Amino acid sequence: MPAVTVENPLTLPRVVASAEAVARPVLAVTSAPSGFEGEGFPVRRAFAGINYKYLDPFIMMDQMGEVEYAPGEPKGTPWHPHRGFETVTYIIDGIFDHQDSQGGGGTITNGDTQWMTAGSGLLHIEAPPESLVMSGGLFHGLQLWVNLPAKDKMMSPRYQDIRGGQVQLLSTPDGGALLRVIAGELDGHQGPGITHTPITMVHATLAPGAEITLPWREDFNGLAYVLAGKGAVGAERRPIHLGQTAVFGAGSSLTVRADEKQDSHTPDLEVVLLGGQPIREPMAHYGPFVMNTREELQQAFEDFQKGRLGTIPAVHGMSEGGL
């Protein structure tokens, strides 16, 4: 972990906040509860317990794994609908297949991201390929839900397949951190992901003892979630570790530091940094639908029940029926 890396980060463009930047304070550090999703794969609910005003435009995020499956154990999700938002599936280790009711789909693996704009709605399924089910192996990833503004909620579904080699790689002045810009912009460097709601998504790897202070748009919120390792956040160096989310307050830079000593199985601090421009619209969220009003939610359920969001392809219906 992780798949996308470089031998010498000093060969990369370097990023640092200006001396005039206002440090964002840490408002809270929360711990993600663990649970199971779909057909039984383990997840950590990264944003559980955080007030939505600090998350907007993000809705939820699950850390999937990290888990080493034995043969026959890998699991995915059954067919399910979505409407009104975007799902971002980032695979750090392992492999996942995706298929939808409109004939779309594909495979994402080490370092790849699939950005699905559900918009007006569809059915989809995510699962490990049969070869991984048979062999077992390591699986680790994230799924992030990004809200859509009212004007875009009923747009046609859209996909972006972002391969690991396409992400923008950056470093810090001392080369102590590797920054992977998946979407948005960081200090003038643009990631490949195109979003309807302006956001920045960065996966950072910090060597033991390394510190990053990054410029951060003042009109964005600021979140940091620890995928692995332990460290500290903010100028006040508030402790943080695996499965915890830091919520930053207002300012124009944010700071993360890796502890000098990490666990033997986790050599570095791995953290996902998220920022977005709040939509500030009413949100009605239930299950796989994220709309603006209760009436729109009811319409989404009715459309799903009447098959207006699509139907499961016959080949899958046959295979599931034969199990």
PDB file of C-alpha atoms in Angstrom:
ATOM      1  CA  MET A   1       0.000   0.000   0.000  1.00  0.00           C
ATOM      2  CA  PRO A   2      -0.379   2.170  -1.930  1.00  0.00           C
ATOM      3  CA  ALA A   3       0.060   1.238  -5.574  1.00  0.00           C
ATOM      4  CA  VAL A   4       0.835   4.679  -7.023  1.00  0.00           C
ATOM      5  CA  THR A   5       4.246   5.792  -5.786  1.00  0.00           C
ATOM      6  CA  VAL A   6       7.648   7.092  -6.872  1.00  0.00           C
ATOM      7  CA  GLU A   7      11.153   6.175  -5.749  1.00  0.00           C
ATOM      8  CA  ASN A   8      12.268   9.773  -5.226  1.00  0.00           C
ATOM      9  CA  PRO A   9       9.576  12.370  -4.410  1.00  0.00           C
ATOM     10  CA  LEU A  10      12.171  15.146  -4.822  1.00  0.00           C
ATOM     11  CA  THR A  11      11.819  14.742  -8.583  1.00  0.00           C
ATOM     12  CA  LEU A  12       8.200  15.988  -8.357  1.00  0.00           C
ATOM     13  CA  PRO A  13       6.770  19.526  -8.247  1.00  0.00           C
ATOM     14  CA  ARG A  14       6.718  20.729  -4.641  1.00  0.00           C
ATOM     15  CA  VAL A  15       3.905  22.371  -2.733  1.00  0.00           C
ATOM     16  CA  VAL A  16       3.950  24.498   0.397  1.00  0.00           C
ATOM     17  CA  ALA A  17       1.653  27.124   1.876  1.00  0.00           C
ATOM     18  CA  SER A  18       2.881  30.711   1.854  1.00  0.00           C
ATOM     19  CA  ALA A  19       4.111  32.342   5.038  1.00  0.00           C
ATOM     20  CA  GLU A  20       1.009  34.577   4.997  1.00  0.00           C
ATOM     21  CA  ALA A  21      -1.415  31.627   4.978  1.00  0.00           C
ATOM     22  CA  VAL A  22      -3.799  31.418   7.930  1.00  0.00           C
ATOM     23  CA  ALA A  23      -3.583  28.024   9.622  1.00  0.00           C
ATOM     24  CA  ARG A  24      -6.889  26.182   9.909  1.00  0.00           C
ATOM     25  CA  PRO A  25      -7.626  25.120  13.494  1.00  0.00           C
ATOM     26  CA  VAL A  26      -8.804  21.588  14.257  1.00  0.00           C
ATOM     27  CA  LEU A  27     -12.444  21.721  15.361  1.00  0.00           C
ATOM     28  CA  ALA A  28     -12.854  18.017  16.081  1.00  0.00           C
ATOM     29  CA  VAL A  29     -11.314  14.566  15.681  1.00  0.00           C
ATOM     30  CA  THR A  30     -13.872  11.770  15.395  1.00  0.00           C
ATOM     31  CA  SER A  31     -13.514   7.971  15.278  1.00  0.00           C
ATOM     32  CA  ALA A  32     -15.236   5.970  12.539  1.00  0.00           C
ATOM     33  CA  PRO A  33     -17.440   3.098  13.704  1.00  0.00           C
ATOM     34  CA  SER A  34     -16.922  -0.227  11.936  1.00  0.00           C
ATOM     35  CA  GLY A  35     -19.639  -2.174  10.144  1.00  0.00           C
ATOM     36  CA  PHE A  36     -20.427  -4.220   7.067  1.00  0.00           C
ATOM     37  CA  GLU A  37     -21.740  -3.173   3.655  1.00  0.00           C
ATOM     38  CA  GLY A  38     -23.341  -5.027   0.777  1.00  0.00           C
ATOM     39  CA  GLU A  39     -22.840  -8.772   1.027  1.00  0.00           C
ATOM     40  CA  GLY A  40     -20.569  -8.449   4.029  1.00  0.00           C
ATOM     41  CA  PHE A  41     -17.360  -6.563   3.312  1.00  0.00           C
ATOM     42  CA  PRO A  42     -15.994  -4.591   6.296  1.00  0.00           C
ATOM     43  CA  VAL A  43     -16.166  -0.786   6.275  1.00  0.00           C
ATOM     44  CA  ARG A  44     -15.369   2.157   8.522  1.00  0.00           C
ATOM     45  CA  ARG A  45     -17.931   4.991   8.363  1.00  0.00           C
ATOM     46  CA  ALA A  46     -15.502   7.912   8.183  1.00  0.00           C
ATOM     47  CA  PHE A  47     -18.003  10.753   8.640  1.00  0.00           C
ATOM     48  CA  ALA A  48     -20.279   9.240  11.302  1.00  0.00           C
ATOM     49  CA  GLY A  49     -21.175  11.761  13.988  1.00  0.00           C
ATOM     50  CA  ILE A  50     -19.906  14.837  12.089  1.00  0.00           C
ATOM     51  CA  ASN A  51     -22.378  17.689  11.638  1.00  0.00           C
ATOM     52  CA  TYR A  52     -23.320  18.006   7.958  1.00  0.00           C
ATOM     53  CA  LYS A  53     -22.472  21.717   7.904  1.00  0.00           C
ATOM     54  CA  TYR A  54     -18.800  20.690   8.173  1.00  0.00           C
ATOM     55  CA  LEU A  55     -19.134  17.983   5.483  1.00  0.00           C
ATOM     56  CA  ASP A  56     -21.121  19.790   2.758  1.00  0.00           C
ATOM     57  CA  PRO A  57     -20.777  18.976  -0.184  1.00  0.00           C
ATOM     58  CA  PHE A  58     -19.633  15.508   0.970  1.00  0.00           C
ATOM     59  CA  ILE A  59     -22.314  13.137   2.231  1.00  0.00           C
ATOM     60  CA  MET A  60     -20.529  10.039   3.476  1.00  0.00           C
ATOM     61  CA  MET A  61     -17.308   8.090   3.054  1.00  0.00           C
ATOM     62  CA  ASP A  62     -16.539   4.430   3.731  1.00  0.00           C
ATOM     63  CA  GLN A  63     -13.087   2.936   4.086  1.00  0.00           C
ATOM     64  CA  MET A  64     -13.472  -0.552   2.598  1.00  0.00           C
ATOM     65  CA  GLY A  65     -11.020  -2.943   4.246  1.00  0.00           C
ATOM     66  CA  GLU A  66      -8.022  -3.077   4.569  1.00  0.00           C
ATOM     67  CA  VAL A  67      -8.655  -6.843   4.584  1.00  0.00           C
ATOM     68  CA  GLU A  68      -6.749  -9.929   3.448  1.00  0.00           C
ATOM     69  CA  TYR A  69      -9.357 -12.322   2.058  1.00  0.00           C
ATOM     70  CA  ALA A  70      -8.997 -16.077   2.062  1.00  0.00           C
ATOM     71  CA  PRO A  71     -10.108 -17.966  -1.085  1.00  0.00           C
ATOM     72  CA  GLY A  72     -13.898 -17.738  -1.457  1.00  0.00           C
ATOM     73  CA  GLU A  73     -14.260 -14.812   0.946  1.00  0.00           C
ATOM     74  CA  PRO A  74     -14.212 -11.634  -1.210  1.00  0.00           C
ATOM     75  CA  LYS A  75     -17.593  -9.896  -1.291  1.00  0.00           C
ATOM     76  CA  GLY A  76     -19.210  -6.930  -2.996  1.00  0.00           C
ATOM     77  CA  THR A  77     -22.606  -5.252  -3.116  1.00  0.00           C
ATOM     78  CA  PRO A  78     -25.845  -6.523  -4.656  1.00  0.00           C
ATOM     79  CA  TRP A  79     -27.625  -4.525  -7.369  1.00  0.00           C
ATOM     80  CA  HIS A  80     -28.851  -1.227  -5.937  1.00  0.00           C
ATOM     81  CA  PRO A  81     -30.097   2.189  -7.181  1.00  0.00           C
ATOM     82  CA  HIS A  82     -28.630   5.691  -6.881  1.00  0.00           C
ATOM     83  CA  ARG A  83     -30.023   9.122  -7.673  1.00  0.00           C
ATOM     84  CA  GLY A  84     -28.990  12.708  -6.973  1.00  0.00           C
ATOM     85  CA  PHE A  85     -25.253  12.504  -6.208  1.00  0.00           C
ATOM     86  CA  GLU A  86     -21.856  11.183  -7.297  1.00  0.00           C
ATOM     87  CA  THR A  87     -19.991   8.113  -6.036  1.00  0.00           C
ATOM     88  CA  VAL A  88     -16.198   8.108  -6.042  1.00  0.00           C
ATOM     89  CA  THR A  89     -14.661   4.633  -5.697  1.00  0.00           C
ATOM     90  CA  TYR A  90     -10.897   4.682  -5.112  1.00  0.00           C
ATOM     91  CA  ILE A  91      -9.128   1.322  -5.035  1.00  0.00           C
ATOM     92  CA  ILE A  92      -5.822   1.423  -3.161  1.00  0.00           C
ATOM     93  CA  ASP A  93      -5.126  -2.325  -3.217  1.00  0.00           C
ATOM     94  CA  GLY A  94      -7.070  -5.075  -4.975  1.00  0.00           C
ATOM     95  CA  ILE A  95      -9.568  -5.093  -7.811  1.00  0.00           C
ATOM     96  CA  PHE A  96     -13.280  -4.309  -8.249  1.00  0.00           C
ATOM     97  CA  ASP A  97     -15.690  -4.780 -11.156  1.00  0.00           C
ATOM     98  CA  HIS A  98     -18.583  -2.413 -11.791  1.00  0.00           C
ATOM     99  CA  GLN A  99     -21.676  -2.846 -13.957  1.00  0.00           C
ATOM    100  CA  ASP A 100     -24.798  -0.742 -14.358  1.00  0.00           C
ATOM    101  CA  SER A 101     -28.276  -1.034 -15.813  1.00  0.00           C
ATOM    102  CA  GLN A 102     -27.365   1.169 -18.799  1.00  0.00           C
ATOM    103  CA  GLY A 103     -24.613  -1.134 -20.033  1.00  0.00           C
ATOM    104  CA  GLY A 104     -21.743   0.800 -18.487  1.00  0.00           C
ATOM    105  CA  GLY A 105     -19.040  -0.700 -16.349  1.00  0.00           C
ATOM    106  CA  GLY A 106     -15.428  -1.620 -16.045  1.00  0.00           C
ATOM    107  CA  THR A 107     -12.655  -2.793 -13.769  1.00  0.00           C
ATOM    108  CA  ILE A 108     -10.638  -0.662 -11.381  1.00  0.00           C
ATOM    109  CA  THR A 109      -7.531  -1.837  -9.604  1.00  0.00           C
ATOM    110  CA  ASN A 110      -4.493  -0.581  -7.686  1.00  0.00           C
ATOM    111  CA  GLY A 111      -4.628   3.227  -7.615  1.00  0.00           C
ATOM    112  CA  ASP A 112      -7.605   3.578  -9.978  1.00  0.00           C
ATOM    113  CA  THR A 113     -10.703   5.676  -9.328  1.00  0.00           C
ATOM    114  CA  GLN A 114     -14.164   5.388 -10.832  1.00  0.00           C
ATOM    115  CA  TRP A 115     -16.244   8.559 -10.654  1.00  0.00           C
ATOM    116  CA  MET A 116     -19.917   7.823 -11.242  1.00  0.00           C
ATOM    117  CA  THR A 117     -22.389  10.689 -11.512  1.00  0.00           C
ATOM    118  CA  ALA A 118     -25.694   8.964 -10.766  1.00  0.00           C
ATOM    119  CA  GLY A 119     -27.747  12.048 -11.641  1.00  0.00           C
ATOM    120  CA  SER A 120     -31.306  11.068 -12.574  1.00  0.00           C
ATOM    121  CA  GLY A 121     -30.636   7.504 -11.519  1.00  0.00           C
ATOM    122  CA  LEU A 122     -29.564   3.989 -12.434  1.00  0.00           C
ATOM    123  CA  LEU A 123     -28.952   0.564 -10.918  1.00  0.00           C
ATOM    124  CA  HIS A 124     -25.425  -0.700 -10.403  1.00  0.00           C
ATOM    125  CA  ILE A 125     -23.380  -3.436  -8.785  1.00  0.00           C
ATOM    126  CA  GLU A 126     -19.820  -3.533  -7.469  1.00  0.00           C
ATOM    127  CA  ALA A 127     -18.069  -6.806  -6.768  1.00  0.00           C
ATOM    128  CA  PRO A 128     -14.659  -8.467  -6.876  1.00  0.00           C
ATOM    129  CA  PRO A 129     -14.028 -10.451 -10.072  1.00  0.00           C
ATOM    130  CA  GLU A 130     -14.467 -14.211  -9.978  1.00  0.00           C
ATOM    131  CA  SER A 131     -10.695 -14.716 -10.121  1.00  0.00           C
ATOM    132  CA  LEU A 132     -10.224 -12.756  -6.871  1.00  0.00           C
ATOM    133  CA  VAL A 133     -13.082 -14.627  -5.211  1.00  0.00           C
ATOM    134  CA  MET A 134     -11.355 -17.886  -6.081  1.00  0.00           C
ATOM    135  CA  SER A 135      -7.845 -16.830  -5.047  1.00  0.00           C
ATOM    136  CA  GLY A 136      -8.482 -14.425  -2.193  1.00  0.00           C
ATOM    137  CA  GLY A 137      -6.098 -11.543  -1.630  1.00  0.00           C
ATOM    138  CA  LEU A 138      -5.709  -8.011  -0.307  1.00  0.00           C
ATOM    139  CA  PHE A 139      -8.537  -5.500  -0.719  1.00  0.00           C
ATOM    140  CA  HIS A 140      -8.522  -1.865   0.384  1.00  0.00           C
ATOM    141  CA  GLY A 141     -10.377   1.162  -0.932  1.00  0.00           C
ATOM    142  CA  LEU A 142     -12.628   4.145  -0.328  1.00  0.00           C
ATOM    143  CA  GLN A 143     -16.059   5.137  -1.484  1.00  0.00           C
ATOM    144  CA  LEU A 144     -16.973   8.797  -1.193  1.00  0.00           C
ATOM    145  CA  TRP A 145     -20.404  10.303  -1.889  1.00  0.00           C
ATOM    146  CA  VAL A 146     -20.421  13.865  -3.274  1.00  0.00           C
ATOM    147  CA  ASN A 147     -23.694  15.781  -3.371  1.00  0.00           C
ATOM    148  CA  LEU A 148     -25.005  17.425  -6.533  1.00  0.00           C
ATOM    149  CA  PRO A 149     -26.696  20.838  -6.534  1.00  0.00           C
ATOM    150  CA  ALA A 150     -30.422  20.869  -7.304  1.00  0.00           C
ATOM    151  CA  LYS A 151     -29.807  21.999 -10.877  1.00  0.00           C
ATOM    152  CA  ASP A 152     -27.732  18.857 -11.602  1.00  0.00           C
ATOM    153  CA  LYS A 153     -29.593  16.179  -9.651  1.00  0.00           C
ATOM    154  CA  MET A 154     -31.568  14.934 -12.655  1.00  0.00           C
ATOM    155  CA  MET A 155     -28.770  15.115 -15.231  1.00  0.00           C
ATOM    156  CA  SER A 156     -27.908  12.068 -17.314  1.00  0.00           C
ATOM    157  CA  PRO A 157     -25.553   9.606 -15.606  1.00  0.00           C
ATOM    158  CA  ARG A 158     -21.863  10.025 -16.432  1.00  0.00           C
ATOM    159  CA  TYR A 159     -18.616   8.142 -15.755  1.00  0.00           C
ATOM    160  CA  GLN A 160     -14.979   8.990 -15.390  1.00  0.00           C
ATOM    161  CA  ASP A 161     -12.398   6.226 -15.184  1.00  0.00           C
ATOM    162  CA  ILE A 162      -9.271   7.693 -13.619  1.00  0.00           C
ATOM    163  CA  ARG A 163      -6.306   5.347 -13.874  1.00  0.00           C
ATOM    164  CA  GLY A 164      -3.637   5.440 -11.200  1.00  0.00           C
ATOM    165  CA  GLY A 165      -1.078   6.720 -13.671  1.00  0.00           C
ATOM    166  CA  GLN A 166      -3.213   9.776 -14.444  1.00  0.00           C
ATOM    167  CA  VAL A 167      -3.236  11.325 -10.958  1.00  0.00           C
ATOM    168  CA  GLN A 168      -1.165  14.461 -10.393  1.00  0.00           C
ATOM    169  CA  LEU A 169       1.861  13.613  -8.220  1.00  0.00           C
ATOM    170  CA  LEU A 170       3.382  16.303  -5.999  1.00  0.00           C
ATOM    171  CA  SER A 171       5.688  16.499  -3.013  1.00  0.00           C
ATOM    172  CA  THR A 172       6.773  18.842  -0.223  1.00  0.00           C
ATOM    173  CA  PRO A 173      10.003  20.879  -0.118  1.00  0.00           C
ATOM    174  CA  ASP A 174      11.902  18.206   1.842  1.00  0.00           C
ATOM    175  CA  GLY A 175      10.463  15.286  -0.149  1.00  0.00           C
ATOM    176  CA  GLY A 176       8.960  13.770   2.987  1.00  0.00           C
ATOM    177  CA  ALA A 177       5.484  13.353   1.518  1.00  0.00           C
ATOM    178  CA  LEU A 178       3.935  12.108  -1.699  1.00  0.00           C
ATOM    179  CA  LEU A 179       0.684  13.842  -2.678  1.00  0.00           C
ATOM    180  CA  ARG A 180      -1.672  12.239  -5.193  1.00  0.00           C
ATOM    181  CA  VAL A 181      -4.197  14.801  -6.483  1.00  0.00           C
ATOM    182  CA  ILE A 182      -7.163  12.715  -7.648  1.00  0.00           C
ATOM    183  CA  ALA A 183      -9.587  15.575  -8.248  1.00  0.00           C
ATOM    184  CA  GLY A 184      -9.584  19.325  -8.075  1.00  0.00           C
ATOM    185  CA  GLU A 185      -6.622  21.627  -7.709  1.00  0.00           C
ATOM    186  CA  LEU A 186      -3.770  22.005  -5.219  1.00  0.00           C
ATOM    187  CA  ASP A 187      -1.484  25.042  -5.447  1.00  0.00           C
ATOM    188  CA  GLY A 188      -2.168  25.389  -9.167  1.00  0.00           C
ATOM    189  CA  HIS A 189      -1.720  21.686  -9.950  1.00  0.00           C
ATOM    190  CA  GLN A 190      -4.856  20.064 -11.383  1.00  0.00           C
ATOM    191  CA  GLY A 191      -5.997  16.501 -10.745  1.00  0.00           C
ATOM    192  CA  PRO A 192      -7.800  14.503 -13.452  1.00  0.00           C
ATOM    193  CA  GLY A 193     -11.216  14.191 -11.786  1.00  0.00           C
ATOM    194  CA  ILE A 194     -13.880  16.580 -13.164  1.00  0.00           C
ATOM    195  CA  THR A 195     -16.590  17.466 -10.655  1.00  0.00           C
ATOM    196  CA  HIS A 196     -19.876  19.352 -10.801  1.00  0.00           C
ATOM    197  CA  THR A 197     -19.318  20.674  -7.287  1.00  0.00           C
ATOM    198  CA  PRO A 198     -15.825  22.186  -6.859  1.00  0.00           C
ATOM    199  CA  ILE A 199     -13.773  19.883  -4.618  1.00  0.00           C
ATOM    200  CA  THR A 200     -10.195  18.770  -3.955  1.00  0.00           C
ATOM    201  CA  MET A 201      -9.323  15.136  -3.147  1.00  0.00           C
ATOM    202  CA  VAL A 202      -5.747  14.223  -2.243  1.00  0.00           C
ATOM    203  CA  HIS A 203      -4.216  10.953  -1.010  1.00  0.00           C
ATOM    204  CA  ALA A 204      -1.040  11.814   0.924  1.00  0.00           C
ATOM    205  CA  THR A 205       1.692   9.477   2.167  1.00  0.00           C
ATOM    206  CA  LEU A 206       3.904  10.984   4.866  1.00  0.00           C
ATOM    207  CA  ALA A 207       7.176   9.358   5.895  1.00  0.00           C
ATOM    208  CA  PRO A 208       7.766   9.058   9.663  1.00  0.00           C
ATOM    209  CA  GLY A 209       8.360  12.531  11.103  1.00  0.00           C
ATOM    210  CA  ALA A 210       7.315  14.334   7.912  1.00  0.00           C
ATOM    211  CA  GLU A 211       4.976  17.326   8.009  1.00  0.00           C
ATOM    212  CA  ILE A 212       2.873  18.953   5.294  1.00  0.00           C
ATOM    213  CA  THR A 213       1.366  22.428   5.382  1.00  0.00           C
ATOM    214  CA  LEU A 214      -0.687  22.839   2.246  1.00  0.00           C
ATOM    215  CA  PRO A 215      -2.472  25.866   0.793  1.00  0.00           C
ATOM    216  CA  TRP A 216      -6.229  25.307   0.994  1.00  0.00           C
ATOM    217  CA  ARG A 217      -8.978  27.327  -0.636  1.00  0.00           C
ATOM    218  CA  GLU A 218     -10.658  29.536   1.927  1.00  0.00           C
ATOM    219  CA  ASP A 219     -14.107  28.923   0.405  1.00  0.00           C
ATOM    220  CA  PHE A 220     -13.676  25.126   0.838  1.00  0.00           C
ATOM    221  CA  ASN A 221     -14.237  23.064   3.949  1.00  0.00           C
ATOM    222  CA  GLY A 222     -11.336  20.903   5.145  1.00  0.00           C
ATOM    223  CA  LEU A 223     -11.279  17.245   6.235  1.00  0.00           C
ATOM    224  CA  ALA A 224      -8.498  14.715   6.807  1.00  0.00           C
ATOM    225  CA  TYR A 225      -9.148  10.981   7.198  1.00  0.00           C
ATOM    226  CA  VAL A 226      -6.419   8.554   8.276  1.00  0.00           C
ATOM    227  CA  LEU A 227      -6.255   5.372   6.201  1.00  0.00           C
ATOM    228  CA  ALA A 228      -3.244   3.974   8.062  1.00  0.00           C
ATOM    229  CA  GLY A 229      -0.682   5.022  10.636  1.00  0.00           C
ATOM    230  CA  LYS A 230      -0.689   7.739  13.250  1.00  0.00           C
ATOM    231  CA  GLY A 231       0.240  11.379  13.470  1.00  0.00           C
ATOM    232  CA  ALA A 232      -1.099  14.814  14.329  1.00  0.00           C
ATOM    233  CA  VAL A 233      -3.207  17.519  12.680  1.00  0.00           C
ATOM    234  CA  GLY A 234      -3.221  21.284  12.853  1.00  0.00           C
ATOM    235  CA  ALA A 235      -0.586  23.664  14.133  1.00  0.00           C
ATOM    236  CA  GLU A 236      -1.640  22.496  17.600  1.00  0.00           C
ATOM    237  CA  ARG A 237      -0.570  18.923  16.670  1.00  0.00           C
ATOM    238  CA  ARG A 238      -3.717  17.178  17.802  1.00  0.00           C
ATOM    239  CA  PRO A 239      -3.167  13.378  17.765  1.00  0.00           C
ATOM    240  CA  ILE A 240      -4.917  11.307  15.086  1.00  0.00           C
ATOM    241  CA  HIS A 241      -4.718   7.692  13.976  1.00  0.00           C
ATOM    242  CA  LEU A 242      -6.207   5.013  11.713  1.00  0.00           C
ATOM    243  CA  GLY A 243      -9.964   5.391  11.308  1.00  0.00           C
ATOM    244  CA  GLN A 244     -10.189   8.961  12.565  1.00  0.00           C
ATOM    245  CA  THR A 245     -11.345  12.127  10.761  1.00  0.00           C
ATOM    246  CA  ALA A 246     -10.123  15.635  11.523  1.00  0.00           C
ATOM    247  CA  VAL A 247     -12.491  18.538  10.864  1.00  0.00           C
ATOM    248  CA  PHE A 248     -10.690  21.805  10.165  1.00  0.00           C
ATOM    249  CA  GLY A 249     -12.063  25.282  10.731  1.00  0.00           C
ATOM    250  CA  ALA A 250     -11.635  28.396   8.605  1.00  0.00           C
ATOM    251  CA  GLY A 251      -8.288  29.421   7.157  1.00  0.00           C
ATOM    252  CA  SER A 252      -6.063  29.143   4.090  1.00  0.00           C
ATOM    253  CA  SER A 253      -3.747  26.245   4.991  1.00  0.00           C
ATOM    254  CA  LEU A 254      -3.929  22.904   6.750  1.00  0.00           C
ATOM    255  CA  THR A 255      -1.217  20.898   8.474  1.00  0.00           C
ATOM    256  CA  VAL A 256      -0.730  17.152   8.957  1.00  0.00           C
ATOM    257  CA  ARG A 257       2.302  15.512  10.597  1.00  0.00           C
ATOM    258  CA  ALA A 258       3.360  11.855  10.788  1.00  0.00           C
ATOM    259  CA  ASP A 259       4.628  10.462  14.082  1.00  0.00           C
ATOM    260  CA  GLU A 260       8.327   9.585  14.224  1.00  0.00           C
ATOM    261  CA  LYS A 261       7.460   5.971  15.016  1.00  0.00           C
ATOM    262  CA  GLN A 262       4.831   4.027  13.081  1.00  0.00           C
ATOM    263  CA  ASP A 263       3.599   0.457  13.535  1.00  0.00           C
ATOM    264  CA  SER A 264       5.708  -2.256  11.914  1.00  0.00           C
ATOM    265  CA  HIS A 265       2.937  -3.157   9.434  1.00  0.00           C
ATOM    266  CA  THR A 266       2.269   0.514   8.572  1.00  0.00           C
ATOM    267  CA  PRO A 267       5.527   2.229   7.606  1.00  0.00           C
ATOM    268  CA  ASP A 268       3.968   5.618   6.756  1.00  0.00           C
ATOM    269  CA  LEU A 269       1.021   7.834   7.610  1.00  0.00           C
ATOM    270  CA  GLU A 270      -1.635   7.511   4.884  1.00  0.00           C
ATOM    271  CA  VAL A 271      -4.265  10.235   4.852  1.00  0.00           C
ATOM    272  CA  VAL A 272      -7.003  11.446   2.503  1.00  0.00           C
ATOM    273  CA  LEU A 273      -7.495  15.202   2.406  1.00  0.00           C
ATOM    274  CA  LEU A 274     -10.850  16.536   1.232  1.00  0.00           C
ATOM    275  CA  GLY A 275     -12.151  20.008   0.591  1.00  0.00           C
ATOM    276  CA  GLY A 276     -15.225  21.237  -1.204  1.00  0.00           C
ATOM    277  CA  GLN A 277     -17.355  24.284  -1.844  1.00  0.00           C
ATOM    278  CA  PRO A 278     -20.500  23.904   0.282  1.00  0.00           C
ATOM    279  CA  ILE A 279     -23.713  23.691  -1.750  1.00  0.00           C
ATOM    280  CA  ARG A 280     -25.822  25.056   1.105  1.00  0.00           C
ATOM    281  CA  GLU A 281     -29.128  23.668  -0.142  1.00  0.00           C
ATOM    282  CA  PRO A 282     -31.693  21.620   1.761  1.00  0.00           C
ATOM    283  CA  MET A 283     -30.825  17.919   1.671  1.00  0.00           C
ATOM    284  CA  ALA A 284     -33.218  14.981   1.915  1.00  0.00           C
ATOM    285  CA  HIS A 285     -31.191  11.754   2.182  1.00  0.00           C
ATOM    286  CA  TYR A 286     -32.490   8.248   2.609  1.00  0.00           C
ATOM    287  CA  GLY A 287     -30.619   5.096   1.620  1.00  0.00           C
ATOM    288  CA  PRO A 288     -29.330   5.349  -1.967  1.00  0.00           C
ATOM    289  CA  PHE A 289     -31.136   8.600  -2.817  1.00  0.00           C
ATOM    290  CA  VAL A 290     -29.978  12.154  -2.031  1.00  0.00           C
ATOM    291  CA  MET A 291     -32.460  14.845  -3.040  1.00  0.00           C
ATOM    292  CA  ASN A 292     -33.558  18.297  -1.874  1.00  0.00           C
ATOM    293  CA  THR A 293     -37.064  17.569  -0.588  1.00  0.00           C
ATOM    294  CA  ARG A 294     -39.046  14.720   0.921  1.00  0.00           C
ATOM    295  CA  GLU A 295     -41.335  14.778  -2.114  1.00  0.00           C
ATOM    296  CA  GLU A 296     -38.346  14.220  -4.417  1.00  0.00           C
ATOM    297  CA  LEU A 297     -37.269  11.300  -2.237  1.00  0.00           C
ATOM    298  CA  GLN A 298     -40.730   9.752  -2.507  1.00  0.00           C
ATOM    299  CA  GLN A 299     -40.611  10.200  -6.287  1.00  0.00           C
ATOM    300  CA  ALA A 300     -37.205   8.504  -6.407  1.00  0.00           C
ATOM    301  CA  PHE A 301     -38.550   5.463  -4.515  1.00  0.00           C
ATOM    302  CA  GLU A 302     -41.601   5.327  -6.773  1.00  0.00           C
ATOM    303  CA  ASP A 303     -39.450   5.544  -9.897  1.00  0.00           C
ATOM    304  CA  PHE A 304     -37.215   2.764  -8.585  1.00  0.00           C
ATOM    305  CA  GLN A 305     -40.156   0.510  -7.723  1.00  0.00           C
ATOM    306  CA  LYS A 306     -41.681   1.034 -11.175  1.00  0.00           C
ATOM    307  CA  GLY A 307     -38.430   0.206 -12.949  1.00  0.00           C
ATOM    308  CA  ARG A 308     -37.743   3.727 -14.218  1.00  0.00           C
ATOM    309  CA  LEU A 309     -34.164   3.659 -12.948  1.00  0.00           C
ATOM    310  CA  GLY A 310     -33.411   0.635 -15.121  1.00  0.00           C
ATOM    311  CA  THR A 311     -33.543  -3.122 -14.815  1.00  0.00           C
ATOM    312  CA  ILE A 312     -30.907  -5.719 -13.968  1.00  0.00           C
ATOM    313  CA  PRO A 313     -29.420  -7.173 -17.160  1.00  0.00           C
ATOM    314  CA  ALA A 314     -30.856 -10.597 -17.931  1.00  0.00           C
ATOM    315  CA  VAL A 315     -27.513 -12.371 -17.768  1.00  0.00           C
ATOM    316  CA  HIS A 316     -27.117 -11.340 -14.142  1.00  0.00           C
ATOM    317  CA  GLY A 317     -30.686 -12.180 -13.314  1.00  0.00           C
ATOM    318  CA  MET A 318     -30.131 -15.683 -14.704  1.00  0.00           C
ATOM    319  CA  SER A 319     -26.872 -16.250 -12.852  1.00  0.00           C
ATOM    320  CA  GLU A 320     -28.298 -15.053  -9.554  1.00  0.00           C
ATOM    321  CA  GLY A 321     -31.365 -17.199 -10.021  1.00  0.00           C
ATOM    322  CA  GLY A 322     -29.207 -20.255 -10.538  1.00  0.00           C
ATOM    323  CA  LEU A 323     -27.260 -19.843  -7.287  1.00  0.00           C
TER     324      LEU A 323
END
